[in-house]
Short mmCIF file of C-alpha atoms in Angstrom, two decimals:
data_model
loop_
_atom_site.label_atom_id
_atom_site.label_comp_id
_atom_site.label_asym_id
_atom_site.label_seq_id
_atom_site.Cartn_x
_atom_site.Cartn_y
_atom_site.Cartn_z
CA MET O 1 140.90 88.06 102.64
CA GLN O 2 137.16 88.50 102.32
CA SER O 3 136.61 90.77 99.23
CA ARG O 4 133.46 92.29 100.67
CA TYR O 5 135.66 93.87 103.44
CA PHE O 6 138.15 95.16 100.98
CA ALA O 7 137.16 98.79 101.32
CA LEU O 8 137.42 98.53 105.14
CA TYR O 9 140.97 96.95 104.92
CA ILE O 10 142.04 99.82 102.62
CA ALA O 11 140.69 102.38 105.06
CA LEU O 12 142.54 100.70 108.06
CA ILE O 13 145.76 100.28 106.13
CA THR O 14 145.65 103.99 104.79
CA PHE O 15 145.03 105.17 108.33
CA ILE O 16 148.03 103.28 109.71
CA ALA O 17 150.28 104.45 106.76
CA THR O 18 149.21 108.11 107.17
CA SER O 19 149.71 107.96 110.96
CA VAL O 20 153.31 106.73 110.50
CA ALA O 21 153.78 109.53 108.04
CA VAL O 22 152.53 112.03 110.57
CA VAL O 23 154.86 110.68 113.26
CA ALA O 24 157.74 110.96 110.79
CA GLY O 25 156.72 114.59 110.26
CA LYS O 26 156.13 114.09 106.50
CA ILE O 27 152.39 115.13 106.37
CA SER O 28 149.89 117.02 108.51
CA TYR O 29 147.47 115.59 111.00
CA PHE O 30 144.59 116.22 108.65
CA TRP O 31 145.39 113.29 106.35
CA PRO O 32 144.81 110.36 108.88
CA ALA O 33 141.53 111.83 109.85
CA ILE O 34 139.86 110.88 106.48
CA PRO O 35 140.70 107.06 106.61
CA LEU O 36 140.10 107.02 110.32
CA PHE O 37 136.42 108.33 109.70
CA PHE O 38 135.91 105.48 107.11
CA SER O 39 137.56 102.96 109.50
CA ILE O 40 135.34 103.81 112.36
CA TRP O 41 132.23 104.04 110.03
CA GLY O 42 132.93 100.58 108.55
CA CYS O 43 133.54 98.99 111.94
CA TYR O 44 130.23 100.38 113.26
CA ASN O 45 128.50 98.88 110.26
CA LEU O 46 129.88 95.53 110.90
CA PHE O 47 127.99 95.22 114.19
CA GLN O 48 124.81 97.38 113.68
CA ARG O 49 121.63 95.27 113.47
CA HIS O 50 119.36 97.13 111.07
CA HIS O 51 120.88 96.75 107.57
CA SER O 52 121.96 93.31 106.42
CA ILE O 53 123.86 94.64 103.41
CA LEU O 54 126.06 96.92 105.57
CA ARG O 55 126.93 94.11 107.94
CA ASN O 56 128.47 92.29 104.95
CA TYR O 57 129.63 95.30 102.98
CA PRO O 58 130.44 97.89 105.72
CA ILE O 59 131.62 100.62 103.47
CA ILE O 60 130.69 99.96 99.74
CA GLY O 61 127.29 98.76 100.79
CA HIS O 62 126.33 102.47 101.10
CA PHE O 63 126.71 102.85 97.31
CA ARG O 64 123.73 100.58 96.95
CA TYR O 65 121.57 103.00 98.94
CA ALA O 66 123.00 105.98 97.23
CA PHE O 67 122.20 104.59 93.75
CA GLU O 68 118.76 103.46 94.87
CA MET O 69 118.07 107.05 96.15
CA ILE O 70 118.88 108.53 92.76
CA ARG O 71 117.49 105.77 90.67
CA PRO O 72 114.34 107.63 89.53
CA GLU O 73 116.63 110.61 88.29
CA ILE O 74 119.01 108.21 86.58
CA ARG O 75 116.07 106.43 84.82
CA GLN O 76 114.28 109.71 83.97
CA TYR O 77 117.25 111.52 82.45
CA PHE O 78 119.29 108.74 81.05
CA LEU O 79 117.43 105.49 80.57
CA GLU O 80 113.70 106.14 80.02
CA SER O 81 112.37 106.33 76.49
CA ASP O 82 110.45 109.46 75.35
CA THR O 83 107.25 107.53 75.15
CA GLU O 84 107.46 105.42 78.27
CA GLU O 85 104.87 106.58 80.76
CA GLN O 86 105.82 106.37 84.47
CA PRO O 87 103.36 107.99 85.12
CA PHE O 88 104.00 110.68 82.41
CA SER O 89 106.30 110.15 79.50
CA ARG O 90 109.14 112.43 78.66
CA ALA O 91 107.21 113.44 75.57
CA GLN O 92 104.18 114.46 77.60
CA ARG O 93 106.19 116.50 79.96
CA SER O 94 108.20 118.13 77.21
CA VAL O 95 105.09 119.34 75.35
CA VAL O 96 103.92 120.94 78.55
CA TYR O 97 107.30 122.61 79.14
CA GLN O 98 107.41 123.87 75.52
CA ARG O 99 103.95 125.25 75.58
CA ALA O 100 104.43 126.86 79.00
CA LYS O 101 107.60 128.54 77.78
CA ASN O 102 105.87 129.61 74.65
CA VAL O 103 108.41 127.96 72.34
CA PRO O 104 107.64 125.74 69.30
CA ASP O 105 106.42 122.26 70.17
CA GLY O 106 106.81 120.75 66.77
CA GLN O 107 108.34 117.36 66.39
CA ALA O 108 110.86 116.70 63.64
CA PHE O 109 111.35 113.46 61.66
CA GLY O 110 107.90 112.03 62.33
CA THR O 111 105.93 110.51 65.21
CA LYS O 112 107.71 108.61 68.06
CA GLN O 113 104.54 106.69 68.70
CA ASP O 114 104.27 103.13 67.71
CA VAL O 115 101.18 103.51 65.46
CA LYS O 116 100.86 99.72 65.05
CA ALA O 117 100.69 99.09 68.80
CA PRO O 118 97.43 97.98 70.26
CA GLY O 119 95.85 100.94 72.11
CA HIS O 120 97.15 103.66 69.72
CA GLU O 121 94.43 106.14 68.93
CA TRP O 122 93.87 108.91 66.51
CA VAL O 123 91.33 111.52 65.29
CA THR O 124 89.66 111.13 61.89
CA HIS O 125 90.16 114.24 59.86
CA SER O 126 87.91 115.72 57.19
CA MET O 127 88.73 116.49 53.50
CA ILE O 128 86.81 119.73 54.11
CA PRO O 129 88.36 121.32 57.31
CA SER O 130 86.40 123.90 59.13
CA LYS O 131 87.63 127.43 59.96
CA ILE O 132 87.10 128.81 63.41
CA ASP O 133 87.84 132.44 64.40
CA GLY O 134 88.47 132.05 68.17
CA GLN O 135 89.87 129.37 70.46
CA ASP O 136 88.31 130.37 73.78
CA PHE O 137 85.99 127.37 73.93
CA ARG O 138 83.49 127.53 76.81
CA VAL O 139 80.47 125.78 78.31
CA ILE O 140 77.85 127.34 80.48
CA ILE O 141 77.39 125.76 83.85
CA GLY O 142 74.12 126.34 85.74
CA ALA O 143 72.41 128.19 82.83
CA SER O 144 69.15 128.34 84.66
CA ARG O 145 70.70 129.64 87.95
CA GLU O 146 70.99 133.14 89.27
CA ARG O 147 74.75 133.10 88.76
CA PRO O 148 75.65 130.82 85.80
CA TYR O 149 79.38 130.35 84.99
CA SER O 150 81.04 130.46 81.58
CA MET O 151 83.68 127.78 81.93
CA SER O 152 86.63 127.05 79.87
CA VAL O 153 86.82 123.56 78.42
CA PHE O 154 90.30 123.22 80.08
CA ASN O 155 90.90 124.13 83.76
CA ILE O 156 93.14 123.57 86.77
CA SER O 157 92.00 120.46 88.69
CA ALA O 158 91.68 120.23 92.55
CA MET O 159 94.97 120.82 94.36
CA SER O 160 95.01 122.05 97.93
CA PHE O 161 97.11 124.62 99.53
CA GLY O 162 99.13 122.44 101.91
CA ALA O 163 99.68 119.79 99.25
CA LEU O 164 101.05 122.53 97.10
CA SER O 165 103.20 125.46 98.19
CA ALA O 166 102.00 129.04 98.58
CA ASN O 167 104.01 130.14 95.53
CA ALA O 168 102.59 127.25 93.50
CA ILE O 169 98.98 128.36 94.34
CA ARG O 170 99.86 131.95 93.61
CA ALA O 171 101.27 131.04 90.10
CA LEU O 172 98.39 128.82 89.21
CA ASN O 173 95.86 131.41 90.19
CA TRP O 174 97.68 134.22 88.36
CA GLY O 175 97.72 132.12 85.28
CA ALA O 176 94.03 131.31 85.68
CA LYS O 177 93.31 135.01 85.93
CA MET O 178 95.31 135.93 82.81
CA GLY O 179 93.83 133.05 80.74
CA ASN O 180 90.20 133.50 82.06
CA PHE O 181 89.83 129.83 83.21
CA ALA O 182 89.02 128.13 86.55
CA HIS O 183 91.13 127.08 89.37
CA ASP O 184 89.76 124.39 91.74
CA THR O 185 90.94 124.96 95.31
CA GLY O 186 91.01 121.29 96.27
CA GLU O 187 89.48 120.26 99.61
CA GLY O 188 91.99 122.41 101.60
CA SER O 189 89.62 125.26 101.19
CA VAL O 190 90.26 128.85 99.96
CA SER O 191 93.59 130.26 101.20
CA LYS O 192 94.78 133.85 101.12
CA TYR O 193 97.00 132.67 98.27
CA HIS O 194 94.04 131.72 96.07
CA ARG O 195 92.65 135.20 96.60
CA GLN O 196 95.67 137.18 95.89
CA TYR O 197 95.34 137.57 92.08
CA GLY O 198 91.66 137.20 91.63
CA GLY O 199 91.47 134.09 89.32
CA ASP O 200 88.14 132.29 89.07
CA LEU O 201 87.80 129.67 91.86
CA VAL O 202 85.85 126.48 92.14
CA TRP O 203 85.52 125.86 95.90
CA GLU O 204 85.85 122.12 96.69
CA ILE O 205 84.30 120.95 99.98
CA GLY O 206 85.49 117.59 101.23
CA SER O 207 84.42 115.47 104.11
CA GLY O 208 86.49 117.58 106.52
CA TYR O 209 84.43 120.69 105.57
CA PHE O 210 87.64 122.85 105.71
CA GLY O 211 86.76 126.48 105.68
CA CYS O 212 83.11 125.75 106.57
CA ARG O 213 83.27 123.65 109.64
CA ASN O 214 82.24 123.67 113.29
CA VAL O 215 84.75 122.86 116.06
CA ASP O 216 83.68 119.22 116.06
CA GLY O 217 84.41 118.85 112.31
CA THR O 218 80.74 118.99 111.08
CA PHE O 219 79.43 121.24 108.43
CA SER O 220 78.79 124.91 109.42
CA SER O 221 76.16 126.69 107.25
CA THR O 222 77.22 130.02 108.67
CA ALA O 223 80.91 129.64 107.85
CA PHE O 224 79.95 128.36 104.38
CA ALA O 225 77.66 131.29 103.49
CA ARG O 226 80.37 133.73 104.72
CA THR O 227 82.95 132.47 102.16
CA ALA O 228 80.59 131.28 99.42
CA VAL O 229 79.27 134.79 98.54
CA ASP O 230 82.78 135.86 97.55
CA PRO O 231 82.43 136.84 93.89
CA GLN O 232 85.80 135.25 93.06
CA ILE O 233 84.22 131.86 93.91
CA LYS O 234 82.23 130.84 90.79
CA MET O 235 81.13 127.30 91.58
CA ILE O 236 80.70 124.97 94.57
CA GLU O 237 82.00 121.33 94.36
CA ILE O 238 81.32 118.64 96.90
CA LYS O 239 84.06 116.02 96.87
CA LEU O 240 82.70 112.61 97.36
CA SER O 241 85.88 110.83 96.39
CA GLN O 242 89.05 111.39 94.40
CA GLY O 243 90.73 109.30 91.77
CA ALA O 244 94.03 108.91 93.62
CA LYS O 245 92.51 107.39 96.85
CA PRO O 246 88.78 106.77 96.46
CA GLY O 247 87.03 105.65 99.52
CA HIS O 248 89.97 106.73 101.62
CA GLY O 249 90.14 109.47 104.30
CA GLY O 250 93.26 111.24 105.22
CA ILE O 251 95.39 112.69 108.06
CA LEU O 252 97.50 115.79 108.06
CA PRO O 253 99.76 115.39 111.00
CA ALA O 254 100.02 118.22 113.54
CA ALA O 255 103.73 118.68 112.66
CA LYS O 256 102.88 119.63 109.07
CA ILE O 257 100.11 122.15 110.03
CA THR O 258 101.45 125.63 109.69
CA PRO O 259 99.50 128.72 110.90
CA GLU O 260 98.54 129.56 107.27
CA ILE O 261 97.18 126.07 106.64
CA ALA O 262 95.26 126.25 109.91
CA GLU O 263 93.81 129.68 108.89
CA ALA O 264 92.64 128.34 105.47
CA ARG O 265 91.12 125.22 106.77
CA GLY O 266 89.71 126.45 110.04
CA ILE O 267 91.49 123.97 112.13
CA PRO O 268 93.55 124.25 115.36
CA LEU O 269 97.33 124.22 115.54
CA GLY O 270 99.04 121.34 117.31
CA LYS O 271 96.35 118.70 116.49
CA ASP O 272 96.10 116.14 113.70
CA CYS O 273 93.72 117.16 110.99
CA ILE O 274 91.37 114.38 110.05
CA SER O 275 89.63 114.04 106.74
CA PRO O 276 87.02 111.32 107.21
CA SER O 277 86.42 108.76 104.54
CA SER O 278 82.72 109.83 104.20
CA HIS O 279 80.56 112.83 104.72
CA SER O 280 78.51 113.50 107.93
CA ALA O 281 76.17 116.02 106.33
CA PHE O 282 74.45 113.39 104.31
CA SER O 283 74.18 109.58 104.25
CA THR O 284 71.72 108.84 101.38
CA PRO O 285 71.36 109.87 97.69
CA LEU O 286 68.32 111.98 98.58
CA GLU O 287 70.18 113.71 101.33
CA LEU O 288 73.02 114.40 99.01
CA LEU O 289 70.72 116.26 96.65
CA TYR O 290 69.09 118.18 99.43
CA PHE O 291 72.55 119.19 100.66
CA ILE O 292 73.42 120.36 97.11
CA GLU O 293 70.27 122.42 97.01
CA HIS O 294 71.07 123.89 100.41
CA LEU O 295 74.62 124.97 99.29
CA ARG O 296 73.27 126.36 96.10
CA THR O 297 70.77 128.50 98.07
CA MET O 298 73.37 129.69 100.57
CA SER O 299 75.76 130.67 97.83
CA GLY O 300 73.28 132.86 96.10
CA GLY O 301 72.47 130.59 93.29
CA LYS O 302 76.00 129.68 92.24
CA PRO O 303 76.36 126.47 90.15
CA THR O 304 76.75 123.58 92.63
CA GLY O 305 77.77 120.00 91.92
CA PHE O 306 79.97 117.14 93.05
CA LYS O 307 83.19 115.27 92.17
CA LEU O 308 83.71 111.46 92.39
CA CYS O 309 85.62 108.56 91.21
CA ILE O 310 83.30 105.77 90.25
CA GLY O 311 83.36 102.75 92.47
CA HIS O 312 80.17 100.66 93.16
CA PRO O 313 78.12 101.47 90.01
CA TRP O 314 74.82 101.21 91.76
CA GLU O 315 75.71 104.05 94.01
CA PHE O 316 75.70 106.48 91.07
CA MET O 317 72.59 104.86 89.64
CA ALA O 318 70.97 105.51 93.01
CA ILE O 319 71.97 109.27 92.74
CA ALA O 320 70.48 109.35 89.29
CA LYS O 321 67.33 107.92 90.46
CA ALA O 322 67.05 110.48 93.39
CA MET O 323 67.62 113.18 90.81
CA TYR O 324 64.74 111.88 88.71
CA GLU O 325 62.46 111.52 91.64
CA THR O 326 63.09 114.90 93.21
CA ASN O 327 63.77 117.00 90.15
CA ILE O 328 66.83 118.34 92.01
CA VAL O 329 69.90 118.08 89.86
CA PRO O 330 73.53 119.16 90.34
CA ASP O 331 74.67 121.74 87.90
CA PHE O 332 77.74 119.67 87.20
CA ILE O 333 79.47 116.49 88.01
CA VAL O 334 83.17 115.95 87.79
CA VAL O 335 84.35 112.47 87.14
CA ASP O 336 87.83 111.80 88.53
CA GLY O 337 89.64 108.86 87.00
CA ALA O 338 91.73 106.51 89.04
CA GLU O 339 94.78 107.80 87.06
CA GLY O 340 94.73 110.77 89.48
CA GLY O 341 97.77 111.30 91.60
CA THR O 342 98.57 112.36 95.15
CA GLY O 343 101.59 111.92 97.45
CA ALA O 344 99.23 110.70 100.26
CA ALA O 345 97.78 107.40 98.94
CA PRO O 346 98.60 103.85 99.82
CA VAL O 347 99.96 102.02 96.82
CA GLU O 348 96.96 99.60 96.77
CA PHE O 349 94.62 102.48 96.31
CA THR O 350 96.86 104.12 93.64
CA ASP O 351 97.01 100.96 91.66
CA HIS O 352 93.91 99.06 92.32
CA VAL O 353 90.96 101.10 93.54
CA GLY O 354 88.52 103.06 91.54
CA ALA O 355 87.41 103.13 87.91
CA PRO O 356 89.82 104.65 85.29
CA LEU O 357 88.51 107.80 83.64
CA GLN O 358 87.09 106.21 80.50
CA GLU O 359 84.90 103.66 82.36
CA GLY O 360 83.83 106.09 85.06
CA LEU O 361 82.98 108.86 82.56
CA LEU O 362 81.04 106.50 80.30
CA LEU O 363 78.92 105.15 83.23
CA VAL O 364 77.96 108.74 84.36
CA HIS O 365 77.26 109.89 80.90
CA ASN O 366 75.19 106.83 80.02
CA THR O 367 73.21 106.91 83.27
CA LEU O 368 72.23 110.52 82.89
CA VAL O 369 71.29 109.84 79.31
CA GLY O 370 69.30 106.80 80.40
CA VAL O 371 67.19 108.84 82.92
CA GLY O 372 66.67 111.81 80.48
CA LEU O 373 68.81 114.32 82.56
CA ARG O 374 71.94 114.60 80.52
CA ASP O 375 71.00 118.01 79.06
CA ARG O 376 70.53 119.47 82.57
CA VAL O 377 73.90 118.35 83.98
CA LYS O 378 77.37 119.28 82.62
CA ILE O 379 80.06 116.67 83.12
CA GLY O 380 83.65 117.54 83.82
CA ALA O 381 86.47 114.92 83.70
CA SER O 382 90.06 114.71 85.10
CA GLY O 383 92.72 112.07 84.90
CA LYS O 384 96.02 112.33 83.04
CA ILE O 385 94.73 114.98 80.68
CA ILE O 386 97.69 116.81 79.14
CA THR O 387 97.31 117.44 75.35
CA ALA O 388 94.63 118.66 73.05
CA PHE O 389 94.04 115.06 71.85
CA ASP O 390 93.38 114.02 75.40
CA ILE O 391 90.69 116.77 75.69
CA ALA O 392 89.15 115.80 72.28
CA LYS O 393 88.96 112.13 73.29
CA THR O 394 87.48 112.90 76.69
CA LEU O 395 84.85 115.09 75.32
CA ALA O 396 83.97 112.60 72.65
CA ILE O 397 83.32 109.99 75.31
CA GLY O 398 80.88 112.16 77.16
CA ALA O 399 82.49 115.13 79.06
CA ASP O 400 81.69 118.80 78.51
CA PHE O 401 84.89 120.08 80.06
CA CYS O 402 88.20 118.89 81.31
CA ASN O 403 90.43 119.51 84.29
CA SER O 404 94.17 118.77 84.69
CA ALA O 405 96.36 118.80 87.88
CA ARG O 406 99.68 117.46 87.05
CA GLY O 407 99.68 119.06 83.60
CA PHE O 408 99.49 122.56 85.26
CA MET O 409 102.09 121.29 87.91
CA PHE O 410 104.47 120.74 85.00
CA SER O 411 103.81 124.13 83.68
CA ILE O 412 105.16 125.71 86.87
CA GLY O 413 108.26 123.59 86.93
CA CYS O 414 107.35 120.23 88.39
CA VAL O 415 109.87 117.58 87.13
CA GLN O 416 108.08 114.43 88.29
CA ALA O 417 110.59 113.82 91.12
CA ALA O 418 107.94 111.89 93.01
CA THR O 419 108.88 113.42 96.35
CA CYS O 420 105.43 115.12 96.88
CA SER O 421 104.88 113.33 100.17
CA ASN O 422 108.16 114.18 102.00
CA GLY O 423 108.27 117.91 101.44
CA GLN O 424 111.58 117.57 99.53
CA CYS O 425 110.17 118.86 96.13
CA PRO O 426 113.23 120.02 94.18
CA SER O 427 111.22 122.57 92.22
CA GLY O 428 109.21 124.03 95.11
CA VAL O 429 105.88 122.99 93.89
CA ALA O 430 104.72 120.41 96.48
CA THR O 431 106.36 121.50 99.70
CA GLN O 432 105.80 123.95 102.53
CA ASP O 433 109.55 124.55 102.93
CA PRO O 434 109.98 128.40 102.48
CA LEU O 435 113.40 127.98 101.04
CA ARG O 436 112.45 125.38 98.50
CA GLN O 437 109.28 127.15 97.34
CA ARG O 438 111.20 130.35 96.76
CA ALA O 439 112.42 128.57 93.57
CA ILE O 440 109.01 129.41 92.09
CA VAL O 441 109.12 132.99 90.76
CA VAL O 442 105.34 133.73 90.73
CA PRO O 443 105.12 136.33 87.90
CA ASP O 444 107.29 134.12 85.57
CA LYS O 445 105.41 130.89 86.36
CA GLY O 446 102.05 132.46 86.29
CA VAL O 447 102.73 133.55 82.70
CA ARG O 448 103.76 129.86 81.88
CA VAL O 449 100.40 128.65 83.26
CA ALA O 450 98.54 131.05 81.00
CA ASN O 451 100.77 130.04 78.18
CA PHE O 452 100.19 126.28 78.56
CA HIS O 453 96.40 126.82 78.75
CA ARG O 454 96.43 129.16 75.61
CA ASN O 455 98.78 126.97 73.50
CA THR O 456 96.80 123.77 74.43
CA LEU O 457 93.56 125.45 73.29
CA HIS O 458 95.23 126.59 70.15
CA ALA O 459 96.14 122.91 69.48
CA LEU O 460 92.59 121.83 70.24
CA LYS O 461 91.28 124.44 67.77
CA GLU O 462 93.41 122.91 65.03
CA LEU O 463 92.22 119.48 65.86
CA VAL O 464 88.57 120.68 65.79
CA GLN O 465 89.21 122.34 62.38
CA ALA O 466 90.95 119.23 61.01
CA ALA O 467 87.96 117.21 61.88
CA GLY O 468 85.58 119.64 60.15
CA LEU O 469 83.82 120.71 63.35
CA GLN O 470 82.92 123.97 64.92
CA HIS O 471 83.47 123.25 68.73
CA PRO O 472 85.31 120.70 70.88
CA GLY O 473 81.94 119.59 72.18
CA ASP O 474 81.16 118.29 68.65
CA PHE O 475 83.67 115.40 68.94
CA LYS O 476 81.82 112.02 69.24
CA THR O 477 83.14 108.50 69.63
CA HIS O 478 82.97 107.95 65.82
CA HIS O 479 85.62 110.63 65.40
CA ILE O 480 88.27 108.51 67.47
CA VAL O 481 89.87 105.33 66.19
CA ARG O 482 91.63 102.74 68.45
CA ARG O 483 93.90 100.10 67.33
CA ILE O 484 92.93 96.70 68.69
CA SER O 485 95.64 94.54 67.11
CA LYS O 486 98.34 94.82 64.61
CA ASN O 487 95.80 94.35 61.79
CA GLU O 488 92.51 95.55 63.43
CA VAL O 489 91.22 98.93 64.30
CA HIS O 490 87.80 100.09 65.55
CA LEU O 491 85.92 103.34 65.94
CA LEU O 492 85.39 104.13 69.67
CA SER O 493 81.65 104.14 68.82
CA ASN O 494 81.94 100.45 68.00
CA ILE O 495 83.82 99.67 71.19
CA LEU O 496 81.94 101.74 73.89
CA ASN O 497 78.25 101.16 74.46
CA HIS O 498 76.22 104.38 74.61
CA LEU O 499 72.62 104.39 75.92
CA LYS O 500 69.87 106.43 74.18
CA PRO O 501 67.64 109.02 76.00
CA ASN O 502 65.36 107.46 78.58
CA ASP O 503 66.59 103.98 77.94
CA LEU O 504 66.70 103.21 81.62
CA LEU O 505 63.27 104.64 82.29
CA ASN O 506 61.85 102.47 79.47
CA GLY O 507 63.55 99.32 80.58
CA HIS O 508 66.06 99.17 77.67
CA LEU O 509 69.05 98.35 79.76
CA LYS O 510 71.28 97.15 76.98
CA HIS O 511 74.25 96.48 79.23
CA SER O 512 75.09 93.93 81.87
CA VAL O 513 76.06 96.46 84.43
CA TYR O 514 72.57 97.93 84.30
CA GLU O 515 70.87 94.54 84.03
CA ILE O 516 72.53 93.59 87.27
CA PHE O 517 72.35 96.80 89.28
CA TRP O 518 69.66 99.17 88.01
CA SER O 519 66.74 97.48 89.52
CA ARG O 520 68.57 97.14 92.77
CA ALA O 521 69.73 100.76 93.24
CA SER O 522 67.56 103.06 95.35
CA SER O 523 67.32 106.81 95.89
CA LYS O 524 66.94 106.11 99.62
CA THR O 525 70.27 104.30 100.20
CA PHE O 526 73.70 103.89 98.75
CA ASN O 527 73.49 100.22 99.65
CA LEU O 528 72.56 97.60 97.08
CA LEU O 529 69.02 96.25 97.63
CA ALA O 530 68.86 92.56 98.48
CA HIS O 531 66.43 91.35 95.89
CA GLU O 532 67.40 90.44 92.34
CA GLN O 533 65.17 90.42 89.35
CA LYS O 534 67.56 88.84 86.89
CA LYS O 535 70.27 86.37 87.27
CA PRO O 536 73.65 88.22 86.85
CA ARG O 537 75.75 87.61 83.83
CA LYS O 538 79.44 86.67 84.50
CA THR O 539 80.90 89.96 83.16
CA THR O 540 80.24 93.31 84.88
CA SER O 541 82.50 95.41 82.57
CA ILE O 542 81.20 98.89 82.08
CA ASN O 543 82.50 98.96 78.52
CA THR O 544 81.68 96.21 76.04
CA ARG O 545 81.92 95.95 72.32
CA ARG O 546 78.62 96.15 70.44
CA LYS O 547 77.39 92.88 69.26
#
């Protein structure tokens, strides 16, 4: 007897035995139906052509698929350690849940971090801590514009209606309103759910120009102006690329386009919605800046900028050269790290395309410093920012404010089930299923969003005080220490190479990436110029240790 067919044999024998018992009048007709079902199912699997496992294990082979289906849940709830990040650790999620529910987030019995492990980081503290009265830390964006915006240092990152459910958008915006911080719409445009509670919005405009497009998908100035003057919209953000899938467009299949999504995006029902991989409104660095100025004018002087994940370093250098030459500067730039997440990215893009936040942020900060424009442009940063330490470290590297997407998703109930792409989100966050999204009770979750924001800023205030500072923007790289090996640590200031004001203009390149690409970047094109002034070094790392 082949053991792999054992379950099928048992089903057949049980069917025969129960049939005999029925004929003898000892049991009802119901009982043979169960083994009959398994017998037919097993025999079918013996001859089907699609699954090799089931041809050899016609009944018990299904257990393999069942366990594979619930493997993430088994790992997350029973096997995963508190500090193992995939992509967020249990400890990271727990601190969000605790702060969102407004319950103590203290940790008994000491740290669970391995403080001797390479990569461990900490803030240096002062023997003379400071005392700060408030914790509503803010930065002014577009101070010289007609409508400057006082922005919190911690905000909701770009997530579109369509990717998130209506109730998720409602809860996030309700929390933003209560906490007085910004809610980025994502490239899916401004939906009626973003408007319902009046929270501050950053309108993100992607290559599909949703909410401001012509019938052919090109940019419509008329449609843009009509929406941009809404007082709830505080800033305009052009999305050049996102960390989760930089350099990649997208398709929203017609089957997933609901009337509400079509209304928000200004697209027709019954047709696939295409997000091109690049913009049609501009094709050079100079044209990008003219487009920014055009949007800023049509919005009535609202702060206008762009978001990108750093790829080719010379492309951002070209934008910086265009800024210097034209004196047209964006009011803000958001750097999205490759750590960003989405349910709609090929695995190669998720894992291997785009610069991580530290490297991308440092390049943007250094380049703006090097051309003498850093004080005119505020820098935002997004990419796995959850805790107050994440914010402090990111500001130390060069950002002025931070955005978080998945952190705020956790605050409204996301359990990291990783089912964002199939509409089967168990918590109702990333789905358009009306029955699933009813799990989100908006008033309750809106309060949790505000709680998470407030409690995280309180923790940030305590870090600032411990370091003897007055504002999170006072954090610098010499306040952060990173372990290199078991017996060696370095200040970030000794690991990351920072330029000084006007270094690039004065020819003080100081770094291989600038030595290779600065002279070959042009404001007139995103392409790399053909000529070379110096022979490239072997390394092109954005971050190098000081010599």
